[in-house]
Amino acid sequence: MSDPSRQAGPRISPLLSVLKQRRPVPAGIAPLDPEDEEEPAERRPRLREVKGGEARGGESGAEAPALLRVAEAPSVLPMPAPIPPLSGEAAARLEERRRARRRGRRGVVASFLVMVALPVLAAAIYYLFLASDQYVSEVKFAVRAVERNTGHDAINVVNGPPNAVAGNTDSFILADYVTTRQFVDEVDRQLDLRRIFSDPAADFWSRFDPKAPVEALVNHWRSVVVSRYDLSTGILTVKVRAYTAQDSVRLAEAVLEGSERLANEMTERGRRDFVRFAEAELVRAEARLGNARKALGDFRRQEGTFDPVRLATSNADLLAKLRSDLSSMQAEATALASALQPNAPVLQALTSRIRATERQLRLVEAEGRREGGGEGTDMGSLVSRYAALEAEQGFAEKSYGVAVEALRSARSLADRQQVYLATFARPALAESAQYPSRPAAIALVAGFALLAWLTALLIVLGIRDHLR
């Protein structure tokens, strides 16, 4: 029998030639040489038969109906071909790009050292070795006001606003007052702030220049004094920093004394305002009452009557009586005239009485009309004017009584202290320094420096890419 491998030989050679012509040769791999077919059997590529998309090995090419035989990769790959050298211009451009990349990396490193490493190193040296210790004293107090009546009558008007509103307002005033220049001037005259803040033991950065103007002293005071008011609890907290524990306690005591002094001044001012307002109201009420009484007295003197209302009432009663008597006498005279002679003594006497009654009636009516006295001189006008003057006098008397009671209440309220400080945490001598917080300060400097460096780096890289 013939050897199957020899029978398959002629069938493989045309297939390999077709694959060599159609398959591209990868870059860097040398093409196959026809002499490579004579290599030893162990280095030759093994053949596999592919049928229906599946490979089967170990069968002879003569027995299996193979459609295609694929050469497997040899166990030893061929060596890649050497890269041809670049031309002079291309090599120069490549070298220039490498140098630019190296310069960019060196610039990034240099910027990091300048913008991050050096500031952090300087902050570490300052806070760890140079920064002076600062001691804190704390004082806590609350502003309290006396209980006030919240009624709406005229007497309670001078008693001021309710307690809660007044306490909150006074607390905010004190919280702002301890940072004002007026307060700084008072404390400076008492404790010599320039000497305290320019302590030789302090470091050069935080030490205050004693020759600086007062505005710089106020700014330095605001940097070492922190006042905070808690609206929910009504507690005012003031923290004071100094280079020694003794100085911090003295400054905190000065803050407490100044706050109490301001509270007393506000109380005294409130007292004066209450009393001044009540006294002004009383003066106005007195003037009104005096004018009303004078107007009523002038009216009585001019009209010659003390009470026109009573006079008008009596005149009305008299007129009614005279008219009734006159009617009776006229009726009696008419009855007698039919029975007696006109010259009868009884009839003449009755006629005389009728005439006298008529004259009296005319006089009373004339008194009521005030005939010939001009406009507004009738009894009705007199009664109207008198009623208005009397009503004005009554209102003035009531206003005067209210003003007197208000003044008494204001003076009673002025005798009590309206605003006072309830201090429950007095300044204490600190045993250890709380400022500066060295790790937190160094970390803060590092964070800001890193953020600034990253921002600048992004901006520079963006500009560079845009220019390219």
Coordinates of C-alpha atoms in Angstrom, one line a residue:
M1 CA 0.0 0.0 0.0
S2 CA 1.1 3.5 -0.6
D3 CA 2.0 6.0 2.2
P4 CA -1.0 8.3 2.9
S5 CA 1.3 11.2 3.8
R6 CA 3.0 10.9 0.5
Q7 CA -0.4 10.8 -1.4
A8 CA -1.4 14.0 0.5
G9 CA 1.8 15.8 -0.4
P10 CA 0.8 17.0 -3.9
R11 CA -2.6 18.2 -2.6
I12 CA -1.1 20.5 0.1
S13 CA 1.4 22.3 -2.0
P14 CA -1.2 24.1 -4.2
L15 CA -3.2 25.1 -1.1
L16 CA -0.2 26.6 0.7
S17 CA 0.7 28.6 -2.4
V18 CA -2.9 30.0 -2.6
L19 CA -2.8 30.9 1.2
K20 CA 0.6 32.6 0.7
Q21 CA -0.8 34.7 -2.1
R22 CA -4.1 35.8 -0.4
R23 CA -3.2 36.2 3.3
P24 CA -1.4 39.4 4.2
V25 CA 1.9 39.1 6.1
P26 CA 1.8 40.9 9.5
A27 CA 4.1 43.8 9.9
G28 CA 7.5 42.9 11.4
I29 CA 7.3 39.3 10.3
A30 CA 9.4 38.1 7.4
P31 CA 7.5 36.3 4.6
L32 CA 7.9 32.6 4.2
D33 CA 10.7 31.5 2.0
P34 CA 10.2 28.4 -0.3
E35 CA 13.3 26.9 1.2
D36 CA 11.6 26.7 4.6
E37 CA 9.6 23.7 3.3
E38 CA 12.7 21.6 3.7
E39 CA 13.0 22.2 7.4
P40 CA 13.0 19.3 9.7
A41 CA 9.7 17.5 10.4
E42 CA 9.6 18.7 14.1
R43 CA 9.6 22.4 13.0
R44 CA 7.2 22.1 10.1
P45 CA 3.6 23.3 10.7
R46 CA 1.2 20.6 11.5
L47 CA -1.8 20.3 9.2
R48 CA -5.4 20.2 10.3
E49 CA -8.4 19.3 8.3
V50 CA -11.5 21.5 8.5
K51 CA -14.9 20.1 7.6
G52 CA -18.2 21.8 8.2
G53 CA -16.5 24.5 10.4
E54 CA -14.8 21.9 12.7
A55 CA -11.2 20.8 12.7
R56 CA -10.1 17.1 13.0
G57 CA -6.5 16.0 13.5
G58 CA -4.9 12.6 13.3
E59 CA -6.7 11.5 10.1
S60 CA -5.0 11.1 6.8
G61 CA -5.7 13.3 3.9
A62 CA -6.6 10.4 1.6
E63 CA -9.3 8.9 3.9
A64 CA -11.1 12.1 5.1
P65 CA -13.0 14.3 2.7
A66 CA -11.3 17.5 3.8
L67 CA -12.4 20.8 2.3
L68 CA -9.4 22.8 3.5
R69 CA -6.2 22.2 5.4
V70 CA -4.9 25.1 7.5
A71 CA -1.3 25.3 8.6
E72 CA -1.0 25.7 12.4
A73 CA 1.5 28.3 13.7
P74 CA 4.9 26.8 14.4
S75 CA 6.0 26.5 18.0
V76 CA 8.9 28.9 17.3
L77 CA 7.8 32.3 15.8
P78 CA 10.1 34.0 13.3
M79 CA 12.1 37.0 14.5
P80 CA 10.6 40.4 13.6
A81 CA 12.3 42.4 10.9
P82 CA 14.4 45.3 12.1
I83 CA 12.8 48.8 12.0
P84 CA 14.4 51.0 9.4
P85 CA 16.1 54.1 10.7
L86 CA 14.3 57.5 10.6
S87 CA 15.3 60.3 8.4
G88 CA 17.1 63.3 9.9
E89 CA 14.1 65.7 9.9
A90 CA 11.8 63.1 11.4
A91 CA 14.4 62.2 14.1
A92 CA 14.7 65.9 14.9
R93 CA 11.0 66.4 15.3
L94 CA 10.7 63.3 17.5
E95 CA 13.6 64.5 19.7
E96 CA 12.0 68.0 20.0
R97 CA 8.7 66.4 21.1
R98 CA 10.5 64.4 23.7
R99 CA 12.3 67.4 25.0
A100 CA 8.9 69.3 25.2
R101 CA 7.4 66.5 27.2
R102 CA 10.3 66.5 29.5
R103 CA 10.0 70.3 29.9
G104 CA 6.3 70.0 30.6
R105 CA 6.9 67.4 33.3
R106 CA 9.6 69.5 34.9
G107 CA 7.2 72.5 34.8
V108 CA 4.4 70.6 36.5
V109 CA 6.8 69.4 39.2
A110 CA 8.3 72.9 39.7
S111 CA 4.8 74.5 39.9
F112 CA 3.8 71.9 42.5
L113 CA 6.9 72.6 44.5
V114 CA 6.3 76.4 44.3
M115 CA 2.5 76.5 44.8
V116 CA 2.0 73.6 47.2
A117 CA 5.1 72.2 48.7
L118 CA 6.7 75.6 49.7
P119 CA 3.5 77.1 51.2
V120 CA 2.8 73.9 53.2
L121 CA 6.4 73.8 54.4
A122 CA 6.3 77.5 55.4
A123 CA 3.0 77.0 57.2
A124 CA 4.4 73.9 59.0
I125 CA 7.5 75.8 60.1
Y126 CA 5.5 78.7 61.3
Y127 CA 2.8 76.9 63.1
L128 CA 5.1 74.2 64.6
F129 CA 8.0 76.3 65.6
L130 CA 7.2 80.0 65.4
A131 CA 3.5 80.6 66.2
S132 CA 2.8 81.8 69.7
D133 CA 0.3 80.1 72.0
Q134 CA -3.0 82.0 72.6
Y135 CA -5.2 81.5 75.6
V136 CA -9.0 81.8 75.6
S137 CA -11.3 83.1 78.3
E138 CA -15.0 82.7 77.9
V139 CA -17.9 84.5 79.5
K140 CA -21.6 83.7 79.2
F141 CA -24.5 85.8 80.3
A142 CA -28.1 86.5 79.4
V143 CA -30.0 89.8 79.3
R144 CA -33.1 89.8 81.4
A145 CA -35.8 92.4 81.7
V146 CA -38.4 93.0 84.4
E147 CA -41.9 91.7 83.9
R148 CA -44.1 94.2 82.3
N149 CA -47.9 94.5 82.0
T150 CA -49.0 94.0 78.4
G151 CA -52.3 95.8 78.8
H152 CA -53.6 98.3 76.3
D153 CA -54.9 101.0 78.6
A154 CA -53.5 104.5 78.8
I155 CA -51.5 103.8 81.9
N156 CA -49.7 100.8 80.5
V157 CA -48.5 102.7 77.4
V158 CA -45.5 104.0 79.3
N159 CA -44.5 100.6 80.5
G160 CA -42.8 99.7 77.2
P161 CA -42.8 96.6 75.1
P162 CA -43.1 93.0 76.4
N163 CA -40.2 91.2 78.1
A164 CA -39.1 88.8 75.4
V165 CA -38.8 91.5 72.6
A166 CA -37.0 93.9 74.9
G167 CA -34.5 91.1 76.0
N168 CA -33.7 90.0 72.5
T169 CA -33.2 93.6 71.3
D170 CA -30.9 94.4 74.2
S171 CA -28.9 91.2 73.6
F172 CA -28.2 92.1 70.0
I173 CA -27.2 95.5 71.1
L174 CA -24.6 94.1 73.6
A175 CA -23.3 91.6 71.0
D176 CA -22.5 94.4 68.6
Y177 CA -21.4 96.9 71.2
V178 CA -18.4 94.8 72.4
T179 CA -16.9 95.1 68.9
T180 CA -17.3 98.8 68.4
R181 CA -14.6 101.5 68.6
Q182 CA -16.3 103.1 71.6
F183 CA -15.9 100.0 73.6
V184 CA -12.3 99.5 72.4
D185 CA -11.5 103.0 73.5
E186 CA -12.9 102.4 76.9
V187 CA -11.0 99.1 77.4
D188 CA -7.8 100.7 76.0
R189 CA -8.0 103.4 78.6
Q190 CA -8.5 100.8 81.3
L191 CA -6.0 98.0 80.3
D192 CA -3.7 99.5 77.6
L193 CA -4.6 97.1 74.8
R194 CA -1.6 98.1 72.7
R195 CA 0.8 96.8 75.4
I196 CA -1.2 93.5 75.7
F197 CA -1.4 92.9 72.0
S198 CA 2.3 93.8 71.4
D199 CA 3.7 91.4 73.9
P200 CA 7.3 90.5 73.1
A201 CA 6.6 86.9 73.6
A202 CA 4.2 86.9 70.6
D203 CA 5.5 85.9 67.2
F204 CA 6.2 88.5 64.5
W205 CA 3.2 87.6 62.4
S206 CA 0.5 87.9 65.1
R207 CA 2.1 90.6 67.2
F208 CA 0.4 94.0 67.0
D209 CA 2.3 97.1 66.1
P210 CA 1.9 99.6 69.0
K211 CA 2.4 102.5 66.6
A212 CA -0.5 101.5 64.4
P213 CA -3.6 103.8 64.3
V214 CA -6.7 103.2 66.3
E215 CA -8.5 101.6 63.3
A216 CA -5.9 98.9 63.2
L217 CA -6.3 98.4 66.9
V218 CA -10.1 98.0 66.4
N219 CA -9.6 95.4 63.6
H220 CA -7.1 93.5 65.8
W221 CA -9.6 93.5 68.7
R222 CA -12.4 92.2 66.4
S223 CA -10.0 89.3 65.3
V224 CA -9.4 88.2 68.9
V225 CA -12.9 88.8 70.4
V226 CA -15.9 86.7 69.2
S227 CA -19.4 87.5 70.4
R228 CA -22.3 85.2 69.5
Y229 CA -25.9 85.4 70.5
D230 CA -28.1 82.3 70.6
L231 CA -31.6 83.3 69.7
S232 CA -33.1 80.0 70.9
T233 CA -31.6 80.1 74.4
G234 CA -31.1 83.9 74.8
I235 CA -27.5 83.3 75.9
L236 CA -24.7 85.7 74.8
T237 CA -21.2 84.1 74.6
V238 CA -18.1 86.2 74.3
K239 CA -14.6 84.6 73.8
V240 CA -11.4 86.6 74.2
R241 CA -7.9 85.5 73.1
A242 CA -4.6 86.8 74.5
Y243 CA -0.9 85.6 74.6
T244 CA -1.1 84.9 78.3
A245 CA -3.9 83.4 80.4
Q246 CA -3.9 86.3 82.8
D247 CA -4.4 88.9 80.0
S248 CA -7.3 86.8 78.5
V249 CA -9.0 86.8 81.9
R250 CA -8.6 90.5 82.3
L251 CA -10.0 91.2 78.9
A252 CA -13.0 89.0 79.5
E253 CA -13.6 90.8 82.8
A254 CA -13.5 94.1 81.0
V255 CA -16.0 92.8 78.4
L256 CA -18.3 91.7 81.2
E257 CA -18.0 95.1 83.0
G258 CA -18.6 97.0 79.8
S259 CA -21.7 95.0 79.0
E260 CA -23.1 95.6 82.5
R261 CA -22.4 99.3 82.2
L262 CA -24.2 99.5 78.9
A263 CA -27.1 97.6 80.3
N264 CA -27.3 100.0 83.2
E265 CA -27.1 103.0 80.8
M266 CA -30.0 101.5 78.8
T267 CA -32.0 101.0 81.9
E268 CA -31.3 104.6 83.0
R269 CA -32.2 105.9 79.6
G270 CA -35.4 103.9 79.7
R271 CA -36.3 105.4 83.1
R272 CA -35.7 108.9 81.9
D273 CA -37.7 108.2 78.7
F274 CA -40.6 106.8 80.7
V275 CA -40.8 109.6 83.2
R276 CA -40.2 112.3 80.5
F277 CA -43.1 111.0 78.4
A278 CA -45.4 110.8 81.4
E279 CA -44.4 114.3 82.6
A280 CA -45.0 115.7 79.1
E281 CA -48.5 114.1 79.0
L282 CA -49.3 115.5 82.4
V283 CA -48.2 119.0 81.3
R284 CA -50.5 118.8 78.3
A285 CA -53.3 117.5 80.4
E286 CA -52.9 120.4 82.9
A287 CA -52.9 122.9 80.1
R288 CA -56.0 121.5 78.6
L289 CA -57.8 121.4 81.9
G290 CA -56.8 125.0 82.7
N291 CA -58.0 126.3 79.3
A292 CA -61.3 124.5 79.7
R293 CA -61.9 125.9 83.1
K294 CA -60.9 129.4 82.0
A295 CA -63.3 129.3 79.0
L296 CA -66.1 128.2 81.2
G297 CA -65.5 130.9 83.8
D298 CA -65.3 133.6 81.1
F299 CA -68.6 132.4 79.7
R300 CA -70.3 132.6 83.1
R301 CA -69.0 136.1 83.7
Q302 CA -70.0 137.4 80.3
E303 CA -73.5 135.9 80.4
G304 CA -74.1 136.6 84.0
T305 CA -75.3 133.2 84.9
F306 CA -73.7 130.2 86.6
D307 CA -75.7 127.5 84.9
P308 CA -77.7 128.5 81.8
V309 CA -79.2 125.0 81.6
R310 CA -80.8 125.3 85.1
L311 CA -81.9 128.9 84.2
A312 CA -83.5 127.7 81.0
T313 CA -85.3 125.0 82.9
S314 CA -86.6 127.3 85.6
N315 CA -87.7 129.8 82.9
A316 CA -89.6 127.1 81.1
D317 CA -91.3 126.1 84.3
L318 CA -92.2 129.7 85.1
L319 CA -93.6 130.3 81.6
A320 CA -95.8 127.3 81.9
K321 CA -97.1 128.4 85.2
L322 CA -97.8 131.9 84.1
R323 CA -99.6 130.8 81.0
S324 CA -101.7 128.4 83.1
D325 CA -102.6 131.1 85.6
L326 CA -103.3 133.6 82.7
S327 CA -105.7 131.1 81.1
S328 CA -107.5 130.5 84.4
M329 CA -107.9 134.2 85.1
Q330 CA -109.1 135.0 81.6
A331 CA -111.6 132.2 81.8
E332 CA -112.8 133.5 85.2
A333 CA -113.0 137.1 83.9
T334 CA -115.1 136.0 80.9
A335 CA -117.5 134.2 83.3
L336 CA -117.8 137.3 85.6
A337 CA -118.3 139.7 82.7
S338 CA -121.5 138.1 81.7
A339 CA -122.9 138.5 85.2
L340 CA -121.5 141.8 86.5
Q341 CA -121.1 145.3 85.3
P342 CA -117.8 146.3 83.7
N343 CA -117.0 148.6 86.5
A344 CA -117.6 146.0 89.2
P345 CA -114.7 145.9 91.7
V346 CA -114.2 142.2 91.4
L347 CA -114.0 142.4 87.6
Q348 CA -111.6 145.3 87.7
A349 CA -109.3 143.5 90.2
L350 CA -109.3 140.4 88.1
T351 CA -108.6 142.5 85.0
S352 CA -105.6 144.1 86.8
R353 CA -104.3 140.6 87.7
I354 CA -104.6 139.5 84.1
R355 CA -102.6 142.5 82.9
A356 CA -99.9 141.9 85.5
T357 CA -99.6 138.3 84.5
E358 CA -99.3 139.2 80.9
R359 CA -96.5 141.6 81.6
Q360 CA -94.7 139.0 83.7
L361 CA -95.1 136.5 80.9
R362 CA -93.6 138.9 78.3
L363 CA -90.7 139.6 80.6
V364 CA -89.9 135.9 81.0
E365 CA -90.3 135.3 77.3
A366 CA -88.0 138.2 76.6
E367 CA -85.4 136.8 79.0
G368 CA -85.5 133.5 77.1
R369 CA -85.1 135.2 73.7
R370 CA -82.6 137.8 74.9
E371 CA -84.0 140.2 72.4
G372 CA -81.7 142.9 71.1
G373 CA -78.5 141.0 72.2
G374 CA -77.4 140.0 68.7
E375 CA -76.8 136.6 67.1
G376 CA -76.3 133.6 69.4
T377 CA -77.7 135.4 72.5
D378 CA -80.9 133.3 72.8
M379 CA -81.3 130.8 75.5
G380 CA -80.8 127.9 73.2
S381 CA -77.4 129.1 72.0
L382 CA -76.3 129.8 75.6
V383 CA -77.3 126.3 76.6
S384 CA -75.4 124.8 73.6
R385 CA -72.2 126.8 74.3
Y386 CA -72.4 126.0 78.0
A387 CA -72.8 122.2 77.3
A388 CA -69.8 122.2 75.0
L389 CA -67.6 124.0 77.5
E390 CA -68.8 121.8 80.3
A391 CA -68.0 118.6 78.2
E392 CA -64.6 119.9 77.4
Q393 CA -63.9 120.5 81.0
G394 CA -65.0 117.0 81.8
F395 CA -62.7 115.4 79.2
A396 CA -59.8 117.6 80.4
E397 CA -60.4 116.4 84.0
K398 CA -60.4 112.8 82.9
S399 CA -57.2 113.2 80.8
Y400 CA -55.6 114.9 83.7
G401 CA -56.4 112.1 86.0
V402 CA -55.0 109.5 83.5
A403 CA -51.8 111.5 83.1
V404 CA -51.4 111.8 86.9
E405 CA -51.8 108.0 87.2
A406 CA -49.4 107.4 84.3
L407 CA -46.7 109.5 85.8
R408 CA -47.1 107.7 89.1
S409 CA -46.8 104.3 87.3
A410 CA -43.8 105.6 85.3
R411 CA -42.0 106.7 88.4
S412 CA -42.7 103.4 90.1
L413 CA -41.3 101.5 87.1
A414 CA -38.3 103.8 87.1
D415 CA -37.5 102.8 90.7
R416 CA -37.0 99.2 89.4
Q417 CA -34.1 98.0 87.2
Q418 CA -35.6 97.2 83.8
V419 CA -32.6 95.4 82.2
Y420 CA -29.9 93.5 84.0
L421 CA -27.3 90.8 83.1
A422 CA -27.6 87.3 84.5
T423 CA -24.0 86.0 84.4
F424 CA -23.7 82.3 84.9
A425 CA -20.2 81.6 83.3
R426 CA -17.6 84.1 84.5
P427 CA -14.0 84.2 83.0
A428 CA -11.7 81.5 84.3
L429 CA -7.9 81.1 84.0
A430 CA -7.0 78.9 81.1
E431 CA -4.5 76.1 81.7
S432 CA -3.6 75.3 78.1
A433 CA -3.5 77.2 74.9
Q434 CA -6.4 76.6 72.4
Y435 CA -5.0 78.7 69.5
P436 CA -3.6 78.2 67.0
S437 CA -4.9 74.8 66.0
R438 CA -1.7 73.7 64.4
P439 CA -2.8 70.5 62.5
A440 CA -6.0 72.2 61.3
A441 CA -4.1 75.3 60.1
I442 CA -1.5 73.3 58.2
A443 CA -4.2 71.1 56.6
L444 CA -6.1 74.3 55.6
V445 CA -3.1 75.8 54.0
A446 CA -2.4 72.5 52.2
G447 CA -5.9 72.3 50.9
F448 CA -6.0 75.8 49.6
A449 CA -2.6 75.5 48.0
L450 CA -3.5 72.2 46.3
L451 CA -6.8 73.6 45.0
A452 CA -5.0 76.7 43.6
W453 CA -2.3 74.6 42.0
L454 CA -4.8 72.3 40.3
T455 CA -6.9 75.2 39.1
A456 CA -3.8 76.9 37.6
L457 CA -2.6 73.6 36.1
L458 CA -6.0 73.1 34.4
I459 CA -6.0 76.6 33.0
V460 CA -2.5 76.4 31.6
L461 CA -3.1 73.0 30.0
G462 CA -6.3 74.3 28.5
I463 CA -4.6 77.3 27.0
R464 CA -1.8 75.1 25.6
D465 CA -4.2 72.8 24.0
H466 CA -6.1 75.7 22.5
L467 CA -2.9 77.2 21.0
R468 CA -2.0 73.9 19.4

